[in-house]
Each structure stands twice: as structure tokens, then as C-alpha cells.
Amino acid sequence: MGGGVITLVGSHVIDLITYLTGERAVRVHSVVKTFNPNTSAISGIRNITSPDYCVFQLELTGGALVTVTLNTHLAQSTFTQEILICGPKGYLVVRNGDLYGFKNGCGKEDVLYLDVEDMNFNSDVIPKPYIKGLFKMISALKESFLNIEENKSGWIKQPVSVASTFDDGLYIQGVIEAIQRSNLNREWTKVSIITQEPDPNPLLSAAVRRSGTIKPLILKFPLLNRTRLCSIHHNYMF
């Protein structure tokens, strides 16, 4: 049921990686698990099948490797997020909303940015970085449609120009599907992105392509002429 932690959190992490690096994943390797099939609210004949733990690696177009761990089994109930970017001269790390940097030879981390902005909104469900992103997205949408009467085109694109696009969504979907396939096959899996609309009924189309499928139509409709049969055949094909 659902996509579990991969869809709930992993989709945003994949999008964040692309935003920070400007690169996309070409191959993935993953381990996906459901360690707790039952809870106090769901037990008995019903079982939870959506994953609650996932570790995956991404190989990006530029050759960089990314390791992501999504874990819902931590002892503390509060959300924690850490993003670590390593390079030849040191590393940058984001812990929740705070940014730290370490340069080789310095011996300690430097505080580069502290998130002290007061959102006047507290939530035990949505982490603060995600709340800030949600607020900014809503504000940008409001600004885009604020002067709709003056702008004849209906909306202004500039405020939401940095937002994710439909192509970004297709890419994230392709990465998630590759993560799931990699877990099943236990191997590195290539990321495939949909470039054309999939067949809504591939089983029916495959059946119609077989010559034996047309014969029952002839027996069932003996009075139909050849032109009508061709029309039925193409309707099934498309």
C-alpha cells in the first residue's frame, strides 16, 4: 500500500540531489525493507507492505556517487536530516536547516549558516525545512496569480521559475522505479525515463497483434465485411 518512505521522503531527496549538483542519476543500487509489517493500529490479517527502510546509491552523470539512507526506526521521534557533500578540499554538511563546512587542515567545522528564522508555526509531523519550503511555494504561487486581472496571460511565470517541472517529476519517478527494480534484482540498475505515453492496455494490444485473435471476430460477426473487420482491428490496436 503506497510507496512508503521511498515516495514520502526519497522523492524529495532525489530532487534535492539534482538541485544541489545539477546532475541526474544514471544508475542506482538499493536495498528496500519493511521491518515492521504490523503496528498497534494495523495487525491481524492486515500487514504493512510499504517500505520503512531504504538505502540506495546513485551514480550521477558526472561520475559522483551519492549514498542515501532513509530510516524510520530511530529512537527519537523528531525528524533529523543530514546532507554531506565531500570533496578533495573538505566537506559541507547540512544538519536540518544549518550549514557547516570543514576544510582540510583546519581541525574543526565552521558554522556557515544557522537557520534562526521563526516561522510562527510548529508541527510534530512536518520538519521545519519542509515547512519553510511549503510556505515559499505557496507564496510564489500567490505572487504568480496576484495580478491576474492586469496580466492577460493569466499568471506570471517568474515567481515559480525555480519550481520543479513535469519533466523533473518524470525523472524522479524513473529513479524510484529503478530503486525498486534494483532491490528485486540485487544489482545495479539503469534509470529509464518515460519519453512517450505508455500503452494503457498492453495485454489487449499484444493479444490483438496475434493473428489468432482476429479469427474469433470473424466467427462471431459473419455478416461483417472486410472493411469493418479492419476498423475493429485498428480500434483495438490504438
Coordinates of N, CA and C in Angstrom, one line a residue:
M1 N 0.9 -1.2 0.0 CA 0.0 0.0 0.0 C 0.9 1.2 0.0
G2 N 0.8 2.0 -1.1 CA 1.6 3.2 -1.1 C 3.1 3.0 -1.4
G3 N 3.9 4.0 -1.4 CA 5.3 3.9 -1.7 C 6.2 3.9 -0.5
G4 N 5.6 4.1 0.7 CA 6.4 4.1 1.9 C 7.4 5.3 2.0
V5 N 8.5 5.0 2.7 CA 9.5 6.1 2.9 C 10.2 6.5 1.6
I6 N 10.2 5.6 0.6 CA 10.8 6.0 -0.7 C 10.1 7.1 -1.3
T7 N 8.8 7.0 -1.4 CA 7.9 8.0 -2.0 C 7.8 9.2 -1.1
L8 N 7.6 9.0 0.2 CA 7.3 10.1 1.1 C 8.4 11.0 1.3
V9 N 9.6 10.5 1.4 CA 10.8 11.3 1.7 C 11.8 11.2 0.5
G10 N 12.0 10.0 0.0 CA 13.0 9.7 -1.0 C 12.8 10.6 -2.3
S11 N 11.6 10.8 -2.7 CA 11.4 11.7 -3.8 C 11.9 13.1 -3.7
H12 N 11.8 13.6 -2.5 CA 12.3 15.0 -2.2 C 13.8 14.9 -2.2
V13 N 14.4 13.9 -1.6 CA 15.9 13.8 -1.6 C 16.5 13.7 -3.0
I14 N 15.8 12.9 -3.8 CA 16.3 12.8 -5.2 C 16.3 14.1 -5.9
D15 N 15.2 14.8 -5.7 CA 15.0 16.2 -6.3 C 16.1 17.1 -5.7
L16 N 16.4 17.0 -4.4 CA 17.4 17.9 -3.8 C 18.8 17.6 -4.3
I17 N 19.1 16.3 -4.6 CA 20.4 16.0 -5.1 C 20.6 16.7 -6.5
T18 N 19.6 16.6 -7.3 CA 19.7 17.2 -8.6 C 19.8 18.7 -8.5
Y19 N 19.1 19.3 -7.6 CA 19.2 20.8 -7.4 C 20.5 21.2 -6.9
L20 N 21.2 20.4 -6.0 CA 22.5 20.8 -5.5 C 23.6 20.6 -6.4
T21 N 23.5 19.5 -7.2 CA 24.7 19.1 -8.1 C 24.5 19.5 -9.5
G22 N 23.2 19.7 -9.9 CA 22.9 20.0 -11.3 C 23.1 18.7 -12.2
E23 N 23.2 17.5 -11.6 CA 23.3 16.3 -12.3 C 22.2 15.3 -12.0
R24 N 22.0 14.4 -12.9 CA 21.0 13.4 -12.7 C 21.6 12.0 -12.5
A25 N 20.8 11.1 -12.0 CA 21.3 9.7 -11.8 C 21.2 8.9 -13.1
V26 N 22.2 8.1 -13.3 CA 22.1 7.2 -14.5 C 22.0 5.7 -14.1
R27 N 22.5 5.4 -12.9 CA 22.4 4.0 -12.3 C 22.1 4.1 -10.8
V28 N 21.4 3.1 -10.3 CA 21.1 3.0 -8.9 C 21.4 1.6 -8.4
H29 N 21.6 1.5 -7.1 CA 21.7 0.2 -6.4 C 21.0 0.4 -5.0
S30 N 20.2 -0.5 -4.6 CA 19.4 -0.3 -3.5 C 19.1 -1.5 -2.7
V31 N 18.7 -1.3 -1.4 CA 18.1 -2.3 -0.5 C 16.9 -1.7 0.1
V32 N 15.8 -2.3 -0.1 CA 14.5 -1.8 0.4 C 13.9 -2.8 1.4
K33 N 13.5 -2.4 2.5 CA 12.9 -3.4 3.5 C 11.7 -2.8 4.2
T34 N 10.8 -3.8 4.6 CA 9.7 -3.5 5.5 C 10.0 -4.3 6.8
F35 N 10.5 -3.6 7.8 CA 10.9 -4.3 9.0 C 9.7 -4.5 10.0
N36 N 8.8 -3.6 9.9 CA 7.6 -3.6 10.8 C 6.3 -3.8 10.0
P37 N 5.9 -5.0 9.7 CA 4.7 -5.2 9.0 C 3.4 -5.0 9.8
N38 N 3.6 -4.9 11.1 CA 2.4 -4.6 12.0 C 2.7 -3.5 13.0
T39 N 1.7 -2.8 13.3 CA 1.8 -1.8 14.4 C 0.6 -2.0 15.4
S40 N 0.5 -1.2 16.3 CA -0.6 -1.3 17.3 C -1.9 -1.0 16.6
A41 N -1.9 -0.2 15.5 CA -3.2 0.1 14.8 C -3.4 -0.8 13.7
I42 N -2.4 -1.4 13.1 CA -2.6 -2.4 12.0 C -2.0 -3.7 12.3
S43 N -2.8 -4.7 12.5 CA -2.4 -6.0 12.9 C -3.4 -7.0 12.5
G44 N -3.2 -8.3 12.8 CA -4.1 -9.3 12.4 C -3.9 -9.8 11.0
I45 N -5.0 -9.8 10.2 CA -4.9 -10.2 8.8 C -4.3 -9.2 7.9
R46 N -4.3 -7.9 8.3 CA -3.7 -6.9 7.5 C -2.2 -6.7 7.9
N47 N -1.4 -6.5 6.8 CA 0.0 -6.3 7.0 C 0.5 -5.1 6.2
I48 N 1.4 -4.4 6.8 CA 2.0 -3.2 6.1 C 3.1 -3.7 5.1
T49 N 2.9 -3.4 3.8 CA 3.9 -3.8 2.8 C 4.7 -2.7 2.3
S50 N 4.4 -1.4 2.6 CA 5.2 -0.3 2.1 C 6.5 -0.3 2.9
P51 N 7.6 0.1 2.3 CA 8.9 0.0 2.9 C 9.1 1.1 4.0
D52 N 9.7 0.7 5.1 CA 10.0 1.7 6.2 C 11.5 1.9 6.3
Y53 N 12.3 1.3 5.5 CA 13.8 1.5 5.5 C 14.3 1.3 4.1
C54 N 15.2 2.2 3.7 CA 15.8 2.1 2.4 C 17.2 2.7 2.3
V55 N 18.1 2.0 1.7 CA 19.4 2.5 1.4 C 19.7 2.4 -0.1
F56 N 20.1 3.5 -0.7 CA 20.4 3.4 -2.1 C 21.5 4.3 -2.5
Q57 N 22.2 3.9 -3.6 CA 23.3 4.6 -4.1 C 22.9 5.1 -5.5
L58 N 23.4 6.3 -5.8 CA 23.1 6.9 -7.2 C 24.5 7.2 -7.8
E59 N 24.6 6.8 -9.1 CA 25.8 7.2 -9.9 C 25.3 8.3 -10.8
L60 N 25.8 9.5 -10.6 CA 25.4 10.7 -11.4 C 26.1 10.8 -12.7
T61 N 25.6 11.7 -13.5 CA 26.1 11.8 -14.9 C 27.6 12.2 -14.9
G62 N 28.0 13.0 -13.9 CA 29.4 13.4 -13.8 C 30.3 12.5 -13.2
G63 N 29.8 11.3 -12.7 CA 30.6 10.3 -12.1 C 30.6 10.3 -10.6
A64 N 29.9 11.3 -10.0 CA 29.8 11.4 -8.5 C 28.9 10.3 -8.0
L65 N 29.2 9.8 -6.8 CA 28.4 8.8 -6.1 C 27.7 9.4 -4.9
V66 N 26.4 9.0 -4.8 CA 25.6 9.5 -3.7 C 25.0 8.3 -2.9
T67 N 25.1 8.4 -1.6 CA 24.6 7.3 -0.8 C 23.5 7.9 0.1
V68 N 22.3 7.4 0.1 CA 21.1 7.9 0.8 C 20.6 6.8 1.7
T69 N 20.4 7.2 3.0 CA 19.8 6.3 4.0 C 18.5 6.9 4.5
L70 N 17.4 6.2 4.3 CA 16.1 6.6 4.8 C 15.7 5.6 5.9
N71 N 15.6 6.1 7.1 CA 15.4 5.2 8.3 C 14.3 5.7 9.1
T72 N 13.3 4.9 9.3 CA 12.1 5.4 10.2 C 12.2 4.7 11.5
H73 N 13.3 4.1 11.9 CA 13.4 3.3 13.1 C 14.3 3.9 14.2
L74 N 14.5 5.2 14.1 CA 15.3 5.9 15.1 C 14.5 6.0 16.4
A75 N 15.3 6.1 17.5 CA 14.7 6.1 18.8 C 13.9 7.4 19.0
Q76 N 14.5 8.5 18.6 CA 13.8 9.8 18.9 C 12.7 10.0 17.8
S77 N 11.7 10.7 18.3 CA 10.5 10.9 17.4 C 10.7 12.1 16.5
T78 N 11.7 12.9 16.8 CA 11.9 14.1 16.0 C 12.6 13.8 14.7
F79 N 12.3 14.6 13.7 CA 12.9 14.4 12.4 C 14.3 15.0 12.3
T80 N 15.2 14.2 11.7 CA 16.6 14.6 11.5 C 17.0 14.4 10.1
Q81 N 17.7 15.4 9.5 CA 18.1 15.2 8.1 C 19.5 15.8 8.0
E82 N 20.4 15.0 7.4 CA 21.8 15.4 7.2 C 22.2 15.1 5.8
I83 N 22.8 16.2 5.2 CA 23.3 16.1 3.8 C 24.8 16.4 3.8
L84 N 25.6 15.4 3.4 CA 27.1 15.6 3.5 C 27.6 15.5 2.1
I85 N 28.3 16.6 1.7 CA 29.0 16.6 0.3 C 30.5 16.7 0.6
C86 N 31.2 15.7 0.1 CA 32.6 15.5 0.3 C 33.4 15.9 -1.0
G87 N 34.5 16.6 -0.9 CA 35.4 16.9 -2.0 C 36.8 16.8 -1.6
P88 N 37.7 17.1 -2.5 CA 39.2 16.9 -2.2 C 39.7 17.9 -1.2
K89 N 39.0 19.0 -1.0 CA 39.5 20.0 0.0 C 38.7 20.1 1.3
G90 N 37.7 19.2 1.4 CA 37.0 19.2 2.7 C 35.5 18.7 2.4
Y91 N 34.6 19.2 3.2 CA 33.2 18.8 3.0 C 32.3 19.9 3.5
L92 N 31.1 19.9 3.0 CA 30.0 20.7 3.5 C 28.9 19.7 4.1
V93 N 28.3 20.1 5.1 CA 27.2 19.3 5.7 C 26.1 20.2 6.2
V94 N 24.9 19.8 5.8 CA 23.7 20.4 6.3 C 23.0 19.5 7.3
R95 N 22.8 20.0 8.5 CA 22.0 19.3 9.5 C 20.7 20.0 9.8
N96 N 19.6 19.4 9.3 CA 18.3 20.0 9.3 C 18.4 21.3 8.5
G97 N 18.4 22.5 9.1 CA 18.5 23.7 8.3 C 19.8 24.5 8.5
D98 N 20.8 23.9 9.2 CA 22.0 24.6 9.5 C 23.1 24.0 8.6
L99 N 24.0 25.0 8.1 CA 25.1 24.6 7.2 C 26.4 24.7 7.9
Y100 N 27.2 23.7 7.8 CA 28.6 23.7 8.4 C 29.6 23.3 7.3
G101 N 30.8 23.8 7.5 CA 31.9 23.4 6.5 C 33.1 23.0 7.2
F102 N 33.9 22.1 6.6 CA 35.2 21.7 7.1 C 36.2 21.7 6.0
K103 N 37.3 22.4 6.3 CA 38.4 22.5 5.3 C 39.6 21.7 5.8
N104 N 40.1 20.9 5.0 CA 41.3 20.0 5.4 C 42.4 20.9 6.0
G105 N 42.9 20.5 7.1 CA 43.9 21.2 7.8 C 43.5 22.2 8.9
C106 N 42.1 22.5 8.9 CA 41.6 23.4 9.9 C 41.4 22.8 11.3
G107 N 41.0 21.5 11.3 CA 40.8 20.8 12.5 C 39.4 20.9 13.1
K108 N 38.5 21.8 12.6 CA 37.2 21.8 13.2 C 36.2 22.4 12.1
E109 N 35.0 22.1 12.4 CA 33.9 22.6 11.5 C 33.7 24.1 11.7
D110 N 33.3 24.8 10.6 CA 32.9 26.2 10.7 C 31.4 26.3 10.5
V111 N 30.8 27.2 11.2 CA 29.4 27.4 11.1 C 29.2 28.4 9.9
L112 N 28.6 28.0 8.9 CA 28.4 28.9 7.7 C 27.0 29.5 7.7
Y113 N 26.0 28.8 8.2 CA 24.7 29.4 8.2 C 23.8 28.7 9.3
L114 N 23.1 29.5 10.1 CA 22.2 28.9 11.1 C 20.8 29.3 10.8
D115 N 19.9 28.4 10.8 CA 18.5 28.7 10.5 C 17.8 29.1 11.8
V116 N 17.7 30.5 11.9 CA 17.1 31.0 13.1 C 15.8 31.7 12.7
E117 N 15.3 31.5 11.5 CA 14.0 32.2 11.1 C 12.9 31.6 11.9
D118 N 12.0 32.4 12.4 CA 10.9 32.0 13.2 C 9.7 31.9 12.2
M119 N 9.2 30.7 12.0 CA 8.0 30.5 11.1 C 6.7 30.8 11.8
N120 N 6.7 31.0 13.1 CA 5.4 31.1 13.8 C 4.5 29.9 13.6
F121 N 5.1 28.8 13.4 CA 4.3 27.6 13.1 C 5.1 26.4 13.6
N122 N 4.6 25.6 14.4 CA 5.3 24.4 14.9 C 4.5 23.1 14.5
S123 N 5.2 22.1 14.1 CA 4.5 20.9 13.7 C 5.3 19.7 14.2
D124 N 4.7 18.6 14.7 CA 5.4 17.4 15.0 C 5.4 16.4 13.9
V125 N 4.7 16.8 12.8 CA 4.7 15.9 11.6 C 5.6 16.4 10.5
I126 N 5.5 17.7 10.2 CA 6.3 18.2 9.1 C 7.6 18.9 9.6
P127 N 8.8 18.5 9.2 CA 10.0 19.1 9.7 C 10.1 20.6 9.2
K128 N 10.9 21.4 10.0 CA 11.0 22.8 9.7 C 11.5 23.1 8.3
P129 N 12.5 22.4 7.8 CA 13.0 22.8 6.4 C 11.8 22.5 5.4
Y130 N 11.0 21.5 5.6 CA 9.9 21.3 4.7 C 8.8 22.3 4.8
I131 N 8.6 22.7 6.0 CA 7.6 23.8 6.3 C 8.0 25.1 5.6
K132 N 9.2 25.4 5.7 CA 9.7 26.6 5.0 C 9.6 26.5 3.5
G133 N 9.9 25.4 2.9 CA 9.7 25.2 1.5 C 8.3 25.2 1.1
L134 N 7.4 24.7 1.9 CA 5.9 24.7 1.6 C 5.4 26.2 1.6
F135 N 5.9 26.9 2.6 CA 5.4 28.3 2.7 C 5.9 29.1 1.5
K136 N 7.2 28.9 1.1 CA 7.7 29.7 0.0 C 7.0 29.3 -1.3
M137 N 6.7 28.0 -1.4 CA 5.9 27.6 -2.6 C 4.6 28.2 -2.7
I138 N 3.9 28.3 -1.6 CA 2.5 28.9 -1.6 C 2.6 30.4 -1.9
S139 N 3.7 31.0 -1.3 CA 3.9 32.5 -1.5 C 4.2 32.8 -3.0
A140 N 5.0 31.9 -3.6 CA 5.3 32.1 -5.0 C 4.1 31.9 -5.9
L141 N 3.3 30.9 -5.6 CA 2.0 30.7 -6.3 C 1.1 31.9 -6.2
K142 N 1.0 32.4 -5.0 CA 0.2 33.6 -4.7 C 0.6 34.8 -5.6
E143 N 2.0 35.0 -5.6 CA 2.5 36.1 -6.4 C 2.3 35.9 -7.8
S144 N 2.3 34.7 -8.3 CA 2.1 34.4 -9.7 C 0.7 34.8 -10.2
F145 N -0.3 34.6 -9.3 CA -1.7 34.9 -9.7 C -2.2 36.1 -9.0
L146 N -1.3 36.9 -8.4 CA -1.8 38.1 -7.7 C -2.4 39.1 -8.6
N147 N -1.8 39.4 -9.7 CA -2.3 40.5 -10.6 C -2.8 39.9 -11.9
I148 N -3.7 38.9 -11.7 CA -4.2 38.1 -12.8 C -5.1 39.0 -13.7
E149 N -5.7 40.1 -13.2 CA -6.6 40.9 -14.0 C -5.7 41.8 -14.9
E150 N -4.5 42.2 -14.4 CA -3.7 43.1 -15.2 C -2.9 42.3 -16.2
N151 N -2.6 41.0 -15.9 CA -1.8 40.2 -16.8 C -2.8 39.3 -17.6
K152 N -2.9 39.6 -18.9 CA -3.8 38.9 -19.8 C -3.5 37.5 -20.0
S153 N -2.3 37.1 -19.8 CA -1.9 35.7 -20.0 C -2.4 34.8 -18.8
G154 N -2.8 35.4 -17.8 CA -3.4 34.6 -16.7 C -2.6 34.5 -15.5
W155 N -1.2 34.4 -15.6 CA -0.3 34.3 -14.5 C 1.1 34.7 -14.9
I156 N 1.9 34.9 -13.9 CA 3.3 35.3 -14.1 C 4.2 34.1 -13.8
K157 N 5.1 33.8 -14.7 CA 5.9 32.6 -14.5 C 7.1 32.8 -13.6
Q158 N 7.6 34.0 -13.6 CA 8.9 34.3 -12.9 C 8.9 33.8 -11.4
P159 N 7.9 34.1 -10.6 CA 8.0 33.7 -9.2 C 8.1 32.2 -9.0
V160 N 7.6 31.4 -9.9 CA 7.7 29.9 -9.8 C 8.7 29.3 -10.8
S161 N 9.6 30.1 -11.3 CA 10.5 29.6 -12.3 C 11.5 28.6 -11.8
V162 N 11.8 28.6 -10.5 CA 12.7 27.6 -10.0 C 12.0 26.4 -9.5
A163 N 10.7 26.3 -9.6 CA 10.0 25.1 -9.1 C 10.2 23.9 -10.0
S164 N 10.0 22.8 -9.5 CA 10.1 21.5 -10.2 C 9.1 21.5 -11.4
T165 N 9.5 20.9 -12.5 CA 8.7 20.8 -13.7 C 8.1 19.4 -13.8
F166 N 7.3 19.2 -14.8 CA 6.7 17.9 -15.1 C 7.8 16.9 -15.5
D167 N 8.8 17.4 -16.2 CA 10.0 16.6 -16.6 C 10.8 16.1 -15.4
D168 N 10.9 17.0 -14.4 CA 11.5 16.6 -13.1 C 10.8 15.5 -12.4
G169 N 9.4 15.6 -12.5 CA 8.6 14.6 -11.9 C 8.8 13.2 -12.5
L170 N 8.9 13.3 -13.9 CA 9.1 12.0 -14.6 C 10.5 11.4 -14.3
Y171 N 11.5 12.3 -14.1 CA 12.8 11.8 -13.8 C 12.8 11.1 -12.4
I172 N 12.2 11.8 -11.4 CA 12.1 11.2 -10.0 C 11.3 9.9 -10.0
Q173 N 10.3 9.8 -10.8 CA 9.5 8.6 -10.9 C 10.4 7.5 -11.5
G174 N 11.2 7.8 -12.5 CA 12.1 6.9 -13.1 C 13.2 6.4 -12.1
V175 N 13.7 7.3 -11.3 CA 14.7 6.9 -10.3 C 14.1 5.9 -9.3
I176 N 12.9 6.3 -8.8 CA 12.2 5.4 -7.8 C 11.9 4.0 -8.3
E177 N 11.5 4.0 -9.6 CA 11.2 2.7 -10.2 C 12.5 1.9 -10.3
A178 N 13.6 2.6 -10.7 CA 14.9 1.9 -10.8 C 15.3 1.4 -9.4
I179 N 15.1 2.1 -8.3 CA 15.4 1.7 -7.0 C 14.6 0.4 -6.6
Q180 N 13.4 0.4 -7.0 CA 12.6 -0.8 -6.7 C 13.0 -2.0 -7.5
R181 N 13.4 -1.8 -8.8 CA 13.9 -2.9 -9.6 C 15.2 -3.4 -9.1
S182 N 16.1 -2.5 -8.7 CA 17.4 -2.9 -8.2 C 17.3 -3.7 -6.9
N183 N 16.3 -3.4 -6.1 CA 16.1 -4.2 -4.9 C 15.6 -5.6 -5.2
L184 N 14.8 -5.7 -6.2 CA 14.3 -7.1 -6.6 C 15.4 -7.9 -7.3
N185 N 16.2 -7.2 -8.1 CA 17.2 -8.0 -8.9 C 18.6 -8.1 -8.2
R186 N 18.8 -7.3 -7.1 CA 20.0 -7.3 -6.4 C 21.2 -6.9 -7.3
E187 N 21.0 -5.9 -8.1 CA 22.1 -5.4 -9.0 C 21.9 -4.0 -9.3
W188 N 23.0 -3.4 -9.9 CA 22.9 -2.0 -10.4 C 21.9 -2.0 -11.5
T189 N 21.1 -0.9 -11.5 CA 20.0 -0.8 -12.5 C 20.0 0.5 -13.1
K190 N 19.9 0.5 -14.4 CA 19.9 1.8 -15.2 C 18.6 2.5 -15.0
V191 N 18.7 3.9 -14.9 CA 17.5 4.7 -14.7 C 16.9 4.9 -16.1
S192 N 15.6 4.5 -16.3 CA 14.9 4.7 -17.5 C 13.8 5.7 -17.3
I193 N 13.8 6.8 -18.2 CA 12.8 7.8 -18.1 C 11.8 7.7 -19.2
I194 N 10.5 7.8 -18.9 CA 9.4 7.6 -19.9 C 9.5 8.8 -20.9
T195 N 9.6 8.5 -22.2 CA 9.6 9.5 -23.2 C 8.4 9.6 -24.0
Q196 N 7.5 8.6 -23.9 CA 6.3 8.6 -24.7 C 5.2 8.0 -23.8
E197 N 4.0 8.3 -24.1 CA 2.8 7.8 -23.3 C 2.8 6.2 -23.4
P198 N 2.7 5.5 -22.2 CA 2.7 4.1 -22.3 C 1.3 3.6 -22.8
D199 N 1.4 2.3 -23.2 CA 0.1 1.7 -23.7 C -0.8 1.5 -22.5
P200 N -2.0 2.0 -22.6 CA -2.9 1.8 -21.4 C -3.3 0.4 -21.2
N201 N -3.3 -0.5 -22.2 CA -3.7 -1.9 -22.0 C -2.7 -2.7 -22.9
P202 N -1.5 -3.0 -22.4 CA -0.5 -3.7 -23.2 C -1.0 -5.2 -23.4
L203 N -1.7 -5.8 -22.5 CA -2.1 -7.2 -22.7 C -3.1 -7.3 -23.8
L204 N -4.0 -6.3 -23.9 CA -5.0 -6.4 -25.0 C -4.3 -6.1 -26.3
S205 N -3.4 -5.1 -26.4 CA -2.7 -4.8 -27.6 C -1.9 -6.0 -28.1
A206 N -1.2 -6.7 -27.2 CA -0.5 -7.9 -27.6 C -1.4 -9.0 -28.1
A207 N -2.5 -9.1 -27.5 CA -3.5 -10.2 -27.9 C -4.0 -9.9 -29.3
V208 N -4.3 -8.6 -29.6 CA -4.8 -8.2 -30.9 C -3.7 -8.4 -32.0
R209 N -2.4 -8.2 -31.6 CA -1.4 -8.4 -32.6 C -1.2 -9.8 -33.1
R210 N -1.7 -10.8 -32.3 CA -1.6 -12.2 -32.7 C -2.7 -12.5 -33.7
S211 N -2.3 -13.2 -34.7 CA -3.3 -13.4 -35.8 C -4.5 -14.2 -35.4
G212 N -4.3 -15.1 -34.3 CA -5.4 -15.9 -33.9 C -6.5 -15.1 -33.2
T213 N -6.2 -13.8 -32.8 CA -7.3 -13.0 -32.2 C -8.3 -12.6 -33.2
I214 N -7.9 -12.4 -34.4 CA -8.9 -11.9 -35.4 C -9.9 -13.0 -35.8
K215 N -9.5 -14.2 -35.8 CA -10.4 -15.3 -36.2 C -11.7 -15.4 -35.4
P216 N -11.7 -15.3 -34.1 CA -12.9 -15.3 -33.4 C -13.9 -14.2 -33.7
L217 N -13.3 -13.0 -34.1 CA -14.1 -11.9 -34.6 C -14.9 -12.3 -35.8
I218 N -14.2 -13.0 -36.7 CA -14.9 -13.4 -38.0 C -16.0 -14.4 -37.7
L219 N -15.8 -15.3 -36.8 CA -16.8 -16.3 -36.5 C -18.0 -15.7 -35.8
K220 N -17.7 -14.7 -34.9 CA -18.7 -14.1 -34.1 C -19.6 -13.1 -34.9
F221 N -18.9 -12.5 -35.9 CA -19.6 -11.5 -36.7 C -19.5 -11.9 -38.2
P222 N -20.2 -13.0 -38.6 CA -20.0 -13.5 -40.0 C -20.5 -12.5 -41.1
L223 N -21.4 -11.6 -40.7 CA -22.0 -10.7 -41.7 C -21.2 -9.4 -41.9
L224 N -20.1 -9.2 -41.1 CA -19.3 -8.0 -41.2 C -18.5 -8.2 -42.5
N225 N -18.3 -7.1 -43.2 CA -17.5 -7.1 -44.4 C -16.0 -6.9 -44.0
R226 N -15.1 -7.0 -44.9 CA -13.7 -6.9 -44.6 C -13.3 -5.5 -44.1
T227 N -13.9 -4.5 -44.6 CA -13.6 -3.1 -44.2 C -13.9 -3.0 -42.7
R228 N -15.1 -3.5 -42.3 CA -15.5 -3.4 -40.9 C -14.5 -4.1 -40.0
L229 N -14.0 -5.3 -40.4 CA -13.1 -6.0 -39.6 C -11.8 -5.2 -39.4
C230 N -11.3 -4.6 -40.5 CA -10.1 -3.8 -40.4 C -10.3 -2.6 -39.4
S231 N -11.5 -2.1 -39.4 CA -11.8 -1.0 -38.5 C -11.8 -1.5 -37.0
I232 N -12.4 -2.6 -36.8 CA -12.3 -3.2 -35.4 C -10.9 -3.5 -35.0
H233 N -10.1 -4.0 -35.9 CA -8.7 -4.4 -35.6 C -7.9 -3.1 -35.2
H234 N -8.1 -2.0 -35.9 CA -7.3 -0.8 -35.6 C -7.9 -0.1 -34.4
N235 N -9.1 -0.3 -34.1 CA -9.6 0.3 -32.8 C -9.0 -0.4 -31.6
Y236 N -8.8 -1.7 -31.7 CA -8.2 -2.4 -30.6 C -6.7 -2.1 -30.6
M237 N -6.1 -1.9 -31.7 CA -4.7 -1.6 -31.7 C -4.4 -0.3 -31.1
F238 N -5.2 0.7 -31.3 CA -4.9 2.1 -30.8 C -5.8 2.4 -29.6

